[in-house]
């Protein structure tokens, strides 16, 4: 029985880390990137993923609420995140491209 309990604990920790990663990833993306990718809004995804993280922390994996949170996290990671990352700049809030110099983009002397 201890082996099953240890497995369930590891599974619960993996789901919690997965939900936390998705929440942090959603938090660093630009708000306008969600609208540009036509994937609801940033506050919507922050609330959904935050609730999924809280549910994973409070409830056992054997109840249905963490499963719903897992589904929401998977939808974000499989559908929303790739759509936002496909946008120019990757949807991250930054000053510009990594190849930008002080006077604009560096094009290798072309």
mmCIF file of N, CA, C and O in Angstrom:
data_model
loop_
_atom_site.group_PDB
_atom_site.id
_atom_site.type_symbol
_atom_site.label_atom_id
_atom_site.label_comp_id
_atom_site.label_asym_id
_atom_site.label_seq_id
_atom_site.Cartn_x
_atom_site.Cartn_y
_atom_site.Cartn_z
ATOM 1 N N UNK A 1 0.825 -1.202 0.000
ATOM 2 C CA UNK A 1 0.000 0.000 0.000
ATOM 3 C C UNK A 1 0.867 1.261 0.000
ATOM 4 O O UNK A 1 0.465 2.275 -0.551
ATOM 5 N N UNK A 2 2.043 1.185 0.607
ATOM 6 C CA UNK A 2 2.916 2.356 0.623
ATOM 7 C C UNK A 2 3.398 2.715 -0.779
ATOM 8 O O UNK A 2 3.589 3.882 -1.090
ATOM 9 N N UNK A 3 3.617 1.702 -1.618
ATOM 10 C CA UNK A 3 4.036 1.967 -2.990
ATOM 11 C C UNK A 3 2.985 2.737 -3.763
ATOM 12 O O UNK A 3 3.302 3.667 -4.508
ATOM 13 N N UNK A 4 1.713 2.378 -3.588
ATOM 14 C CA UNK A 4 0.624 3.087 -4.257
ATOM 15 C C UNK A 4 0.511 4.510 -3.739
ATOM 16 O O UNK A 4 0.332 5.449 -4.512
ATOM 17 N N UNK A 5 0.654 4.676 -2.425
ATOM 18 C CA UNK A 5 0.566 6.009 -1.836
ATOM 19 C C UNK A 5 1.723 6.884 -2.316
ATOM 20 O O UNK A 5 1.534 8.057 -2.616
ATOM 21 N N UNK A 6 2.911 6.301 -2.415
ATOM 22 C CA UNK A 6 4.056 7.051 -2.922
ATOM 23 C C UNK A 6 3.869 7.447 -4.381
ATOM 24 O O UNK A 6 4.210 8.561 -4.788
ATOM 25 N N UNK A 7 3.312 6.534 -5.180
ATOM 26 C CA UNK A 7 3.032 6.829 -6.576
ATOM 27 C C UNK A 7 2.013 7.957 -6.708
ATOM 28 O O UNK A 7 2.174 8.865 -7.535
ATOM 29 N N UNK A 8 0.967 7.916 -5.901
ATOM 30 C CA UNK A 8 -0.059 8.959 -5.957
ATOM 31 C C UNK A 8 0.508 10.308 -5.528
ATOM 32 O O UNK A 8 0.149 11.355 -6.082
ATOM 33 N N UNK A 9 1.410 10.301 -4.547
ATOM 34 C CA UNK A 9 2.044 11.546 -4.108
ATOM 35 C C UNK A 9 2.886 12.117 -5.249
ATOM 36 O O UNK A 9 2.846 13.326 -5.509
ATOM 37 N N UNK A 10 3.675 11.266 -5.907
ATOM 38 C CA UNK A 10 4.487 11.731 -7.029
ATOM 39 C C UNK A 10 3.624 12.257 -8.173
ATOM 40 O O UNK A 10 3.946 13.280 -8.795
ATOM 41 N N UNK A 11 2.532 11.574 -8.446
ATOM 42 C CA UNK A 11 1.620 12.022 -9.491
ATOM 43 C C UNK A 11 1.011 13.377 -9.138
ATOM 44 O O UNK A 11 0.914 14.273 -9.994
ATOM 45 N N UNK A 12 0.629 13.550 -7.874
ATOM 46 C CA UNK A 12 0.063 14.825 -7.428
ATOM 47 C C UNK A 12 1.099 15.943 -7.525
ATOM 48 O O UNK A 12 0.784 17.061 -7.962
ATOM 49 N N UNK A 13 2.345 15.655 -7.167
ATOM 50 C CA UNK A 13 3.405 16.666 -7.269
ATOM 51 C C UNK A 13 3.671 17.023 -8.738
ATOM 52 O O UNK A 13 3.876 18.191 -9.063
ATOM 53 N N UNK A 14 3.655 16.025 -9.613
ATOM 54 C CA UNK A 14 3.869 16.293 -11.035
ATOM 55 C C UNK A 14 2.759 17.182 -11.597
ATOM 56 O O UNK A 14 3.033 18.119 -12.359
ATOM 57 N N UNK A 15 1.522 16.909 -11.217
ATOM 58 C CA UNK A 15 0.406 17.747 -11.687
ATOM 59 C C UNK A 15 0.503 19.161 -11.131
ATOM 60 O O UNK A 15 0.183 20.134 -11.829
ATOM 61 N N UNK A 16 0.937 19.289 -9.890
ATOM 62 C CA UNK A 16 1.082 20.613 -9.280
ATOM 63 C C UNK A 16 2.172 21.406 -9.991
ATOM 64 O O UNK A 16 1.983 22.594 -10.298
ATOM 65 N N UNK A 17 3.301 20.775 -10.271
ATOM 66 C CA UNK A 17 4.390 21.457 -10.975
ATOM 67 C C UNK A 17 3.953 21.829 -12.389
ATOM 68 O O UNK A 17 4.243 22.934 -12.876
ATOM 69 N N UNK A 18 3.241 20.935 -13.062
ATOM 70 C CA UNK A 18 2.733 21.202 -14.404
ATOM 71 C C UNK A 18 1.789 22.407 -14.400
ATOM 72 O O UNK A 18 1.893 23.299 -15.254
ATOM 73 N N UNK A 19 0.890 22.460 -13.423
ATOM 74 C CA UNK A 19 -0.047 23.587 -13.316
ATOM 75 C C UNK A 19 0.686 24.884 -12.986
ATOM 76 O O UNK A 19 0.356 25.946 -13.524
ATOM 77 N N UNK A 20 1.689 24.808 -12.109
ATOM 78 C CA UNK A 20 2.448 26.004 -11.740
ATOM 79 C C UNK A 20 3.234 26.528 -12.945
ATOM 80 O O UNK A 20 3.297 27.745 -13.169
ATOM 81 N N UNK A 21 3.828 25.629 -13.719
ATOM 82 C CA UNK A 21 4.554 26.055 -14.915
ATOM 83 C C UNK A 21 3.623 26.742 -15.910
ATOM 84 O O UNK A 21 3.962 27.780 -16.475
ATOM 85 N N UNK A 22 2.453 26.163 -16.123
ATOM 86 C CA UNK A 22 1.500 26.757 -17.057
ATOM 87 C C UNK A 22 1.050 28.137 -16.570
ATOM 88 O O UNK A 22 0.926 29.074 -17.372
ATOM 89 N N UNK A 23 0.822 28.269 -15.270
ATOM 90 C CA UNK A 23 0.409 29.565 -14.709
ATOM 91 C C UNK A 23 1.513 30.605 -14.882
ATOM 92 O O UNK A 23 1.251 31.742 -15.293
ATOM 93 N N UNK A 24 2.753 30.233 -14.592
ATOM 94 C CA UNK A 24 3.863 31.175 -14.755
ATOM 95 C C UNK A 24 4.080 31.532 -16.231
ATOM 96 O O UNK A 24 4.362 32.692 -16.548
ATOM 97 N N UNK A 25 3.922 30.554 -17.102
ATOM 98 C CA UNK A 25 4.062 30.824 -18.524
ATOM 99 C C UNK A 25 2.981 31.786 -18.999
ATOM 100 O O UNK A 25 3.259 32.707 -19.767
ATOM 101 N N UNK A 26 1.759 31.590 -18.534
ATOM 102 C CA UNK A 26 0.666 32.486 -18.922
ATOM 103 C C UNK A 26 0.890 33.894 -18.370
ATOM 104 O O UNK A 26 0.505 34.876 -18.998
ATOM 105 N N UNK A 27 1.527 33.982 -17.213
ATOM 106 C CA UNK A 27 1.738 35.286 -16.592
ATOM 107 C C UNK A 27 2.788 36.117 -17.326
ATOM 108 O O UNK A 27 2.702 37.345 -17.325
ATOM 109 N N UNK A 28 3.767 35.476 -17.969
ATOM 110 C CA UNK A 28 4.825 36.245 -18.628
ATOM 111 C C UNK A 28 4.479 36.615 -20.067
ATOM 112 O O UNK A 28 5.205 37.385 -20.678
ATOM 113 N N UNK A 29 3.405 36.086 -20.594
ATOM 114 C CA UNK A 29 3.010 36.422 -21.962
ATOM 115 C C UNK A 29 2.305 37.768 -21.997
ATOM 116 O O UNK A 29 1.633 38.156 -21.036
ATOM 117 N N UNK A 30 2.461 38.465 -23.120
ATOM 118 C CA UNK A 30 1.802 39.770 -23.273
ATOM 119 C C UNK A 30 0.294 39.604 -23.359
ATOM 120 O O UNK A 30 -0.210 38.632 -23.915
ATOM 121 N N UNK A 31 -0.420 40.567 -22.862
ATOM 122 C CA UNK A 31 -1.886 40.513 -22.864
ATOM 123 C C UNK A 31 -2.439 40.604 -24.282
ATOM 124 O O UNK A 31 -3.397 39.924 -24.624
ATOM 125 N N UNK A 32 -1.819 41.418 -25.111
ATOM 126 C CA UNK A 32 -2.326 41.563 -26.477
ATOM 127 C C UNK A 32 -2.043 40.334 -27.336
ATOM 128 O O UNK A 32 -2.703 40.129 -28.356
ATOM 129 N N UNK A 33 -1.106 39.489 -26.923
ATOM 130 C CA UNK A 33 -0.813 38.273 -27.679
ATOM 131 C C UNK A 33 -1.981 37.293 -27.615
ATOM 132 O O UNK A 33 -2.249 36.573 -28.578
ATOM 133 N N UNK A 34 -2.684 37.272 -26.502
ATOM 134 C CA UNK A 34 -3.849 36.391 -26.386
ATOM 135 C C UNK A 34 -4.939 36.808 -27.368
ATOM 136 O O UNK A 34 -5.560 35.969 -28.013
ATOM 137 N N UNK A 35 -5.158 38.112 -27.476
ATOM 138 C CA UNK A 35 -6.167 38.598 -28.416
ATOM 139 C C UNK A 35 -5.721 38.391 -29.855
ATOM 140 O O UNK A 35 -6.529 38.056 -30.717
ATOM 141 N N UNK A 36 -4.424 38.575 -30.113
ATOM 142 C CA UNK A 36 -3.916 38.391 -31.474
ATOM 143 C C UNK A 36 -4.020 36.935 -31.909
ATOM 144 O O UNK A 36 -4.261 36.652 -33.081
ATOM 145 N N UNK A 37 -3.855 36.010 -30.965
ATOM 146 C CA UNK A 37 -3.971 34.578 -31.287
ATOM 147 C C UNK A 37 -5.414 34.103 -31.211
ATOM 148 O O UNK A 37 -5.691 32.938 -31.474
ATOM 149 N N UNK A 38 -6.334 34.983 -30.825
ATOM 150 C CA UNK A 38 -7.758 34.665 -30.701
ATOM 151 C C UNK A 38 -7.990 33.529 -29.699
ATOM 152 O O UNK A 38 -8.690 32.564 -29.978
ATOM 153 N N UNK A 39 -7.383 33.683 -28.498
ATOM 154 C CA UNK A 39 -7.459 32.660 -27.449
ATOM 155 C C UNK A 39 -7.909 33.269 -26.123
ATOM 156 O O UNK A 39 -7.172 33.318 -25.164
ATOM 157 N N UNK A 40 -9.137 33.722 -26.052
ATOM 158 C CA UNK A 40 -9.706 34.377 -24.866
ATOM 159 C C UNK A 40 -8.818 35.551 -24.446
ATOM 160 O O UNK A 40 -8.266 36.231 -25.281
ATOM 161 N N UNK A 41 -8.686 35.798 -23.128
ATOM 162 C CA UNK A 41 -7.864 36.900 -22.639
ATOM 163 C C UNK A 41 -6.875 36.384 -21.602
ATOM 164 O O UNK A 41 -7.023 35.285 -21.071
ATOM 165 N N UNK A 42 -5.889 37.206 -21.308
ATOM 166 C CA UNK A 42 -4.889 36.822 -20.313
ATOM 167 C C UNK A 42 -5.507 36.641 -18.933
ATOM 168 O O UNK A 42 -5.221 35.641 -18.264
ATOM 169 N N UNK A 43 -6.355 37.569 -18.446
ATOM 170 C CA UNK A 43 -6.961 37.345 -17.126
ATOM 171 C C UNK A 43 -7.792 36.061 -17.057
ATOM 172 O O UNK A 43 -7.785 35.376 -16.025
ATOM 173 N N UNK A 44 -8.478 35.710 -18.136
ATOM 174 C CA UNK A 44 -9.245 34.471 -18.163
ATOM 175 C C UNK A 44 -8.341 33.274 -17.906
ATOM 176 O O UNK A 44 -8.623 32.424 -17.062
ATOM 177 N N UNK A 45 -7.222 33.192 -18.638
ATOM 178 C CA UNK A 45 -6.324 32.050 -18.485
ATOM 179 C C UNK A 45 -5.602 32.071 -17.144
ATOM 180 O O UNK A 45 -5.331 31.016 -16.562
ATOM 181 N N UNK A 46 -5.294 33.258 -16.625
ATOM 182 C CA UNK A 46 -4.667 33.321 -15.309
ATOM 183 C C UNK A 46 -5.611 32.817 -14.218
ATOM 184 O O UNK A 46 -5.189 32.108 -13.293
ATOM 185 N N UNK A 47 -6.877 33.155 -14.325
ATOM 186 C CA UNK A 47 -7.866 32.675 -13.340
ATOM 187 C C UNK A 47 -8.043 31.165 -13.459
ATOM 188 O O UNK A 47 -8.024 30.448 -12.447
ATOM 189 N N UNK A 48 -8.211 30.661 -14.668
ATOM 190 C CA UNK A 48 -8.416 29.224 -14.868
ATOM 191 C C UNK A 48 -7.209 28.434 -14.376
ATOM 192 O O UNK A 48 -7.343 27.440 -13.646
ATOM 193 N N UNK A 49 -6.017 28.859 -14.755
ATOM 194 C CA UNK A 49 -4.816 28.130 -14.354
ATOM 195 C C UNK A 49 -4.512 28.302 -12.871
ATOM 196 O O UNK A 49 -4.000 27.381 -12.231
ATOM 197 N N UNK A 50 -4.844 29.456 -12.313
ATOM 198 C CA UNK A 50 -4.688 29.647 -10.868
ATOM 199 C C UNK A 50 -5.622 28.746 -10.082
ATOM 200 O O UNK A 50 -5.229 28.144 -9.065
ATOM 201 N N UNK A 51 -6.865 28.627 -10.545
ATOM 202 C CA UNK A 51 -7.804 27.708 -9.894
ATOM 203 C C UNK A 51 -7.344 26.262 -10.021
ATOM 204 O O UNK A 51 -7.471 25.469 -9.082
ATOM 205 N N UNK A 52 -6.792 25.900 -11.168
ATOM 206 C CA UNK A 52 -6.278 24.533 -11.352
ATOM 207 C C UNK A 52 -5.138 24.256 -10.379
ATOM 208 O O UNK A 52 -5.066 23.164 -9.791
ATOM 209 N N UNK A 53 -4.271 25.224 -10.158
ATOM 210 C CA UNK A 53 -3.171 25.044 -9.212
ATOM 211 C C UNK A 53 -3.685 24.908 -7.787
ATOM 212 O O UNK A 53 -3.255 24.018 -7.038
ATOM 213 N N UNK A 54 -4.629 25.749 -7.396
ATOM 214 C CA UNK A 54 -5.190 25.673 -6.043
ATOM 215 C C UNK A 54 -5.903 24.340 -5.819
ATOM 216 O O UNK A 54 -5.768 23.715 -4.761
ATOM 217 N N UNK A 55 -6.646 23.897 -6.816
ATOM 218 C CA UNK A 55 -7.355 22.612 -6.700
ATOM 219 C C UNK A 55 -6.355 21.471 -6.553
ATOM 220 O O UNK A 55 -6.559 20.558 -5.748
ATOM 221 N N UNK A 56 -5.255 21.514 -7.311
ATOM 222 C CA UNK A 56 -4.241 20.474 -7.182
ATOM 223 C C UNK A 56 -3.587 20.483 -5.809
ATOM 224 O O UNK A 56 -3.187 19.433 -5.307
ATOM 225 N N UNK A 57 -3.470 21.648 -5.201
ATOM 226 C CA UNK A 57 -2.877 21.729 -3.867
ATOM 227 C C UNK A 57 -3.833 21.261 -2.775
ATOM 228 O O UNK A 57 -3.397 20.704 -1.767
ATOM 229 N N UNK A 58 -5.126 21.481 -2.973
ATOM 230 C CA UNK A 58 -6.089 21.194 -1.911
ATOM 231 C C UNK A 58 -6.709 19.804 -1.967
ATOM 232 O O UNK A 58 -7.046 19.240 -0.927
ATOM 233 N N UNK A 59 -6.886 19.247 -3.149
ATOM 234 C CA UNK A 59 -7.630 18.003 -3.284
ATOM 235 C C UNK A 59 -6.733 16.859 -3.729
ATOM 236 O O UNK A 59 -5.725 17.061 -4.397
ATOM 237 N N UNK A 60 -7.146 15.663 -3.401
ATOM 238 C CA UNK A 60 -6.450 14.460 -3.826
ATOM 239 C C UNK A 60 -6.672 14.242 -5.311
ATOM 240 O O UNK A 60 -7.695 14.631 -5.868
ATOM 241 N N UNK A 61 -5.725 13.569 -5.934
ATOM 242 C CA UNK A 61 -5.825 13.290 -7.364
ATOM 243 C C UNK A 61 -6.976 12.343 -7.666
ATOM 244 O O UNK A 61 -7.446 12.264 -8.796
ATOM 245 N N UNK A 62 -7.464 11.645 -6.675
ATOM 246 C CA UNK A 62 -8.549 10.693 -6.894
ATOM 247 C C UNK A 62 -9.915 11.363 -7.010
ATOM 248 O O UNK A 62 -10.889 10.703 -7.363
ATOM 249 N N UNK A 63 -10.018 12.658 -6.703
ATOM 250 C CA UNK A 63 -11.292 13.350 -6.887
ATOM 251 C C UNK A 63 -11.356 13.915 -8.308
ATOM 252 O O UNK A 63 -10.380 13.919 -9.043
ATOM 253 N N UNK A 64 -12.512 14.402 -8.709
ATOM 254 C CA UNK A 64 -12.685 14.843 -10.092
ATOM 255 C C UNK A 64 -12.206 16.264 -10.326
ATOM 256 O O UNK A 64 -11.927 16.634 -11.472
ATOM 257 N N UNK A 65 -12.078 17.096 -9.307
ATOM 258 C CA UNK A 65 -11.672 18.485 -9.520
ATOM 259 C C UNK A 65 -10.242 18.617 -10.057
ATOM 260 O O UNK A 65 -10.012 19.412 -10.972
ATOM 261 N N UNK A 66 -9.257 17.861 -9.542
ATOM 262 C CA UNK A 66 -7.933 17.962 -10.157
ATOM 263 C C UNK A 66 -7.899 17.484 -11.606
ATOM 264 O O UNK A 66 -7.099 17.977 -12.399
ATOM 265 N N UNK A 67 -8.779 16.565 -11.962
ATOM 266 C CA UNK A 67 -8.842 16.105 -13.349
ATOM 267 C C UNK A 67 -9.334 17.242 -14.251
ATOM 268 O O UNK A 67 -8.811 17.446 -15.348
ATOM 269 N N UNK A 68 -10.313 18.000 -13.779
ATOM 270 C CA UNK A 68 -10.797 19.157 -14.541
ATOM 271 C C UNK A 68 -9.687 20.197 -14.675
ATOM 272 O O UNK A 68 -9.489 20.777 -15.747
ATOM 273 N N UNK A 69 -8.955 20.429 -13.592
ATOM 274 C CA UNK A 69 -7.821 21.350 -13.643
ATOM 275 C C UNK A 69 -6.740 20.870 -14.599
ATOM 276 O O UNK A 69 -6.132 21.666 -15.314
ATOM 277 N N UNK A 70 -6.499 19.566 -14.617
ATOM 278 C CA UNK A 70 -5.516 19.001 -15.537
ATOM 279 C C UNK A 70 -5.953 19.215 -16.984
ATOM 280 O O UNK A 70 -5.130 19.565 -17.841
ATOM 281 N N UNK A 71 -7.225 19.043 -17.261
ATOM 282 C CA UNK A 71 -7.737 19.248 -18.624
ATOM 283 C C UNK A 71 -7.546 20.709 -19.039
ATOM 284 O O UNK A 71 -7.111 20.986 -20.162
ATOM 285 N N UNK A 72 -7.838 21.645 -18.138
ATOM 286 C CA UNK A 72 -7.653 23.067 -18.447
ATOM 287 C C UNK A 72 -6.178 23.377 -18.697
ATOM 288 O O UNK A 72 -5.838 24.123 -19.624
ATOM 289 N N UNK A 73 -5.296 22.789 -17.907
ATOM 290 C CA UNK A 73 -3.863 23.012 -18.083
ATOM 291 C C UNK A 73 -3.380 22.430 -19.401
ATOM 292 O O UNK A 73 -2.584 23.045 -20.106
ATOM 293 N N UNK A 74 -3.861 21.248 -19.742
ATOM 294 C CA UNK A 74 -3.476 20.630 -21.013
ATOM 295 C C UNK A 74 -3.971 21.468 -22.186
ATOM 296 O O UNK A 74 -3.246 21.651 -23.177
ATOM 297 N N UNK A 75 -5.184 22.006 -22.098
ATOM 298 C CA UNK A 75 -5.703 22.858 -23.174
ATOM 299 C C UNK A 75 -4.814 24.082 -23.349
ATOM 300 O O UNK A 75 -4.474 24.468 -24.472
ATOM 301 N N UNK A 76 -4.391 24.687 -22.238
ATOM 302 C CA UNK A 76 -3.500 25.847 -22.344
ATOM 303 C C UNK A 76 -2.178 25.447 -22.995
ATOM 304 O O UNK A 76 -1.704 26.119 -23.916
ATOM 305 N N UNK A 77 -1.578 24.354 -22.529
ATOM 306 C CA UNK A 77 -0.249 23.960 -23.008
ATOM 307 C C UNK A 77 -0.264 23.465 -24.460
ATOM 308 O O UNK A 77 0.708 23.653 -25.179
ATOM 309 N N UNK A 78 -1.352 22.848 -24.889
ATOM 310 C CA UNK A 78 -1.397 22.255 -26.227
ATOM 311 C C UNK A 78 -1.988 23.208 -27.266
ATOM 312 O O UNK A 78 -1.585 23.180 -28.426
ATOM 313 N N UNK A 79 -2.908 24.076 -26.866
ATOM 314 C CA UNK A 79 -3.596 24.935 -27.825
ATOM 315 C C UNK A 79 -3.169 26.396 -27.715
ATOM 316 O O UNK A 79 -2.752 27.006 -28.699
ATOM 317 N N UNK A 80 -3.255 26.963 -26.534
ATOM 318 C CA UNK A 80 -3.047 28.399 -26.372
ATOM 319 C C UNK A 80 -1.565 28.765 -26.451
ATOM 320 O O UNK A 80 -1.179 29.676 -27.191
ATOM 321 N N UNK A 81 -0.728 28.068 -25.705
ATOM 322 C CA UNK A 81 0.697 28.398 -25.654
ATOM 323 C C UNK A 81 1.364 28.334 -27.031
ATOM 324 O O UNK A 81 2.075 29.274 -27.401
ATOM 325 N N UNK A 82 1.170 27.271 -27.827
ATOM 326 C CA UNK A 82 1.791 27.274 -29.158
ATOM 327 C C UNK A 82 1.282 28.394 -30.063
ATOM 328 O O UNK A 82 2.045 28.943 -30.857
ATOM 329 N N UNK A 83 0.013 28.741 -29.950
ATOM 330 C CA UNK A 83 -0.530 29.824 -30.777
ATOM 331 C C UNK A 83 0.099 31.158 -30.403
ATOM 332 O O UNK A 83 0.393 31.983 -31.274
ATOM 333 N N UNK A 84 0.330 31.372 -29.124
ATOM 334 C CA UNK A 84 0.941 32.626 -28.678
ATOM 335 C C UNK A 84 2.423 32.651 -29.038
ATOM 336 O O UNK A 84 2.949 33.671 -29.457
ATOM 337 N N UNK A 85 3.089 31.523 -28.880
ATOM 338 C CA UNK A 85 4.522 31.469 -29.201
ATOM 339 C C UNK A 85 4.777 31.623 -30.694
ATOM 340 O O UNK A 85 5.861 32.033 -31.102
ATOM 341 N N UNK A 86 3.798 31.316 -31.532
ATOM 342 C CA UNK A 86 3.959 31.443 -32.979
ATOM 343 C C UNK A 86 3.926 32.898 -33.435
ATOM 344 O O UNK A 86 4.343 33.203 -34.547
ATOM 345 N N UNK A 87 3.444 33.776 -32.580
ATOM 346 C CA UNK A 87 3.398 35.194 -32.931
ATOM 347 C C UNK A 87 4.809 35.772 -32.945
ATOM 348 O O UNK A 87 5.699 35.266 -32.274
ATOM 349 N N UNK A 88 5.023 36.837 -33.703
ATOM 350 C CA UNK A 88 6.337 37.488 -33.678
ATOM 351 C C UNK A 88 6.674 37.952 -32.263
ATOM 352 O O UNK A 88 5.851 38.559 -31.589
ATOM 353 N N UNK A 89 7.855 37.622 -31.807
ATOM 354 C CA UNK A 89 8.265 37.964 -30.449
ATOM 355 C C UNK A 89 7.919 36.884 -29.458
ATOM 356 O O UNK A 89 8.262 36.983 -28.291
ATOM 357 N N UNK A 90 7.220 35.860 -29.858
ATOM 358 C CA UNK A 90 6.898 34.752 -28.969
ATOM 359 C C UNK A 90 5.885 35.072 -27.899
ATOM 360 O O UNK A 90 5.680 34.289 -26.988
ATOM 361 N N UNK A 91 5.249 36.233 -27.987
ATOM 362 C CA UNK A 91 4.249 36.584 -26.999
ATOM 363 C C UNK A 91 4.827 37.025 -25.672
ATOM 364 O O UNK A 91 4.103 37.284 -24.733
ATOM 365 N N UNK A 92 6.141 37.110 -25.566
ATOM 366 C CA UNK A 92 6.769 37.536 -24.308
ATOM 367 C C UNK A 92 6.913 39.047 -24.303
ATOM 368 O O UNK A 92 7.146 39.670 -25.330
ATOM 369 N N UNK A 93 6.811 39.589 -23.122
ATOM 370 C CA UNK A 93 6.989 41.034 -23.010
ATOM 371 C C UNK A 93 8.478 41.336 -22.991
ATOM 372 O O UNK A 93 9.183 40.971 -22.074
ATOM 373 N N UNK A 94 8.954 41.939 -24.059
ATOM 374 C CA UNK A 94 10.353 42.305 -24.155
ATOM 375 C C UNK A 94 10.474 43.585 -24.963
ATOM 376 O O UNK A 94 9.518 44.057 -25.556
ATOM 377 N N UNK A 95 11.682 44.097 -25.012
ATOM 378 C CA UNK A 95 11.892 45.341 -25.737
ATOM 379 C C UNK A 95 12.035 45.126 -27.228
ATOM 380 O O UNK A 95 11.846 46.032 -28.003
ATOM 381 N N UNK A 96 12.427 43.946 -27.656
ATOM 382 C CA UNK A 96 12.594 43.696 -29.075
ATOM 383 C C UNK A 96 13.231 42.345 -29.290
ATOM 384 O O UNK A 96 13.361 41.541 -28.389
ATOM 385 N N UNK A 97 13.665 42.140 -30.505
ATOM 386 C CA UNK A 97 14.298 40.886 -30.867
ATOM 387 C C UNK A 97 15.685 40.801 -30.247
ATOM 388 O O UNK A 97 16.306 41.816 -29.913
ATOM 389 N N UNK A 98 16.203 39.583 -30.120
ATOM 390 C CA UNK A 98 17.545 39.419 -29.570
ATOM 391 C C UNK A 98 18.604 39.942 -30.529
ATOM 392 O O UNK A 98 19.742 40.161 -30.133
ATOM 393 N N UNK A 99 18.246 40.152 -31.789
ATOM 394 C CA UNK A 99 19.198 40.680 -32.758
ATOM 395 C C UNK A 99 19.094 42.195 -32.918
ATOM 396 O O UNK A 99 19.771 42.759 -33.758
ATOM 397 N N UNK A 100 18.264 42.834 -32.120
ATOM 398 C CA UNK A 100 18.125 44.288 -32.215
ATOM 399 C C UNK A 100 19.299 44.975 -31.537
ATOM 400 O O UNK A 100 19.707 44.629 -30.432
ATOM 401 N N UNK A 101 19.836 45.958 -32.220
ATOM 402 C CA UNK A 101 20.888 46.785 -31.657
ATOM 403 C C UNK A 101 20.287 48.076 -31.131
ATOM 404 O O UNK A 101 19.057 48.259 -31.107
ATOM 405 N N UNK A 102 21.129 49.034 -30.760
ATOM 406 C CA UNK A 102 20.604 50.290 -30.223
ATOM 407 C C UNK A 102 19.891 51.138 -31.264
ATOM 408 O O UNK A 102 19.096 52.006 -30.917
ATOM 409 N N UNK A 103 20.147 50.869 -32.567
ATOM 410 C CA UNK A 103 19.549 51.668 -33.634
ATOM 411 C C UNK A 103 18.589 50.861 -34.507
ATOM 412 O O UNK A 103 18.233 51.294 -35.598
ATOM 413 N N UNK A 104 18.193 49.684 -34.044
ATOM 414 C CA UNK A 104 17.267 48.859 -34.807
ATOM 415 C C UNK A 104 17.821 47.459 -35.014
ATOM 416 O O UNK A 104 18.842 47.088 -34.446
ATOM 417 N N UNK A 105 17.154 46.686 -35.859
ATOM 418 C CA UNK A 105 17.597 45.297 -36.056
ATOM 419 C C UNK A 105 18.936 45.231 -36.784
ATOM 420 O O UNK A 105 19.221 46.016 -37.687
ATOM 421 N N UNK A 106 19.743 44.275 -36.359
ATOM 422 C CA UNK A 106 21.029 44.028 -37.013
ATOM 423 C C UNK A 106 20.820 42.998 -38.091
ATOM 424 O O UNK A 106 20.331 41.907 -37.832
ATOM 425 N N UNK A 107 21.187 43.315 -39.310
ATOM 426 C CA UNK A 107 20.936 42.405 -40.426
ATOM 427 C C UNK A 107 22.211 41.818 -40.998
ATOM 428 O O UNK A 107 22.211 41.328 -42.121
ATOM 429 N N UNK A 108 23.311 41.849 -40.275
ATOM 430 C CA UNK A 108 24.547 41.222 -40.745
ATOM 431 C C UNK A 108 25.242 41.972 -41.849
ATOM 432 O O UNK A 108 25.982 41.398 -42.616
ATOM 433 N N UNK A 109 25.042 43.264 -41.938
ATOM 434 C CA UNK A 109 25.726 44.074 -42.937
ATOM 435 C C UNK A 109 25.123 43.977 -44.336
ATOM 436 O O UNK A 109 25.753 44.326 -45.311
ATOM 437 N N UNK A 110 23.902 43.489 -44.438
ATOM 438 C CA UNK A 110 23.270 43.381 -45.750
ATOM 439 C C UNK A 110 22.592 44.664 -46.114
ATOM 440 O O UNK A 110 22.114 45.425 -45.427
#
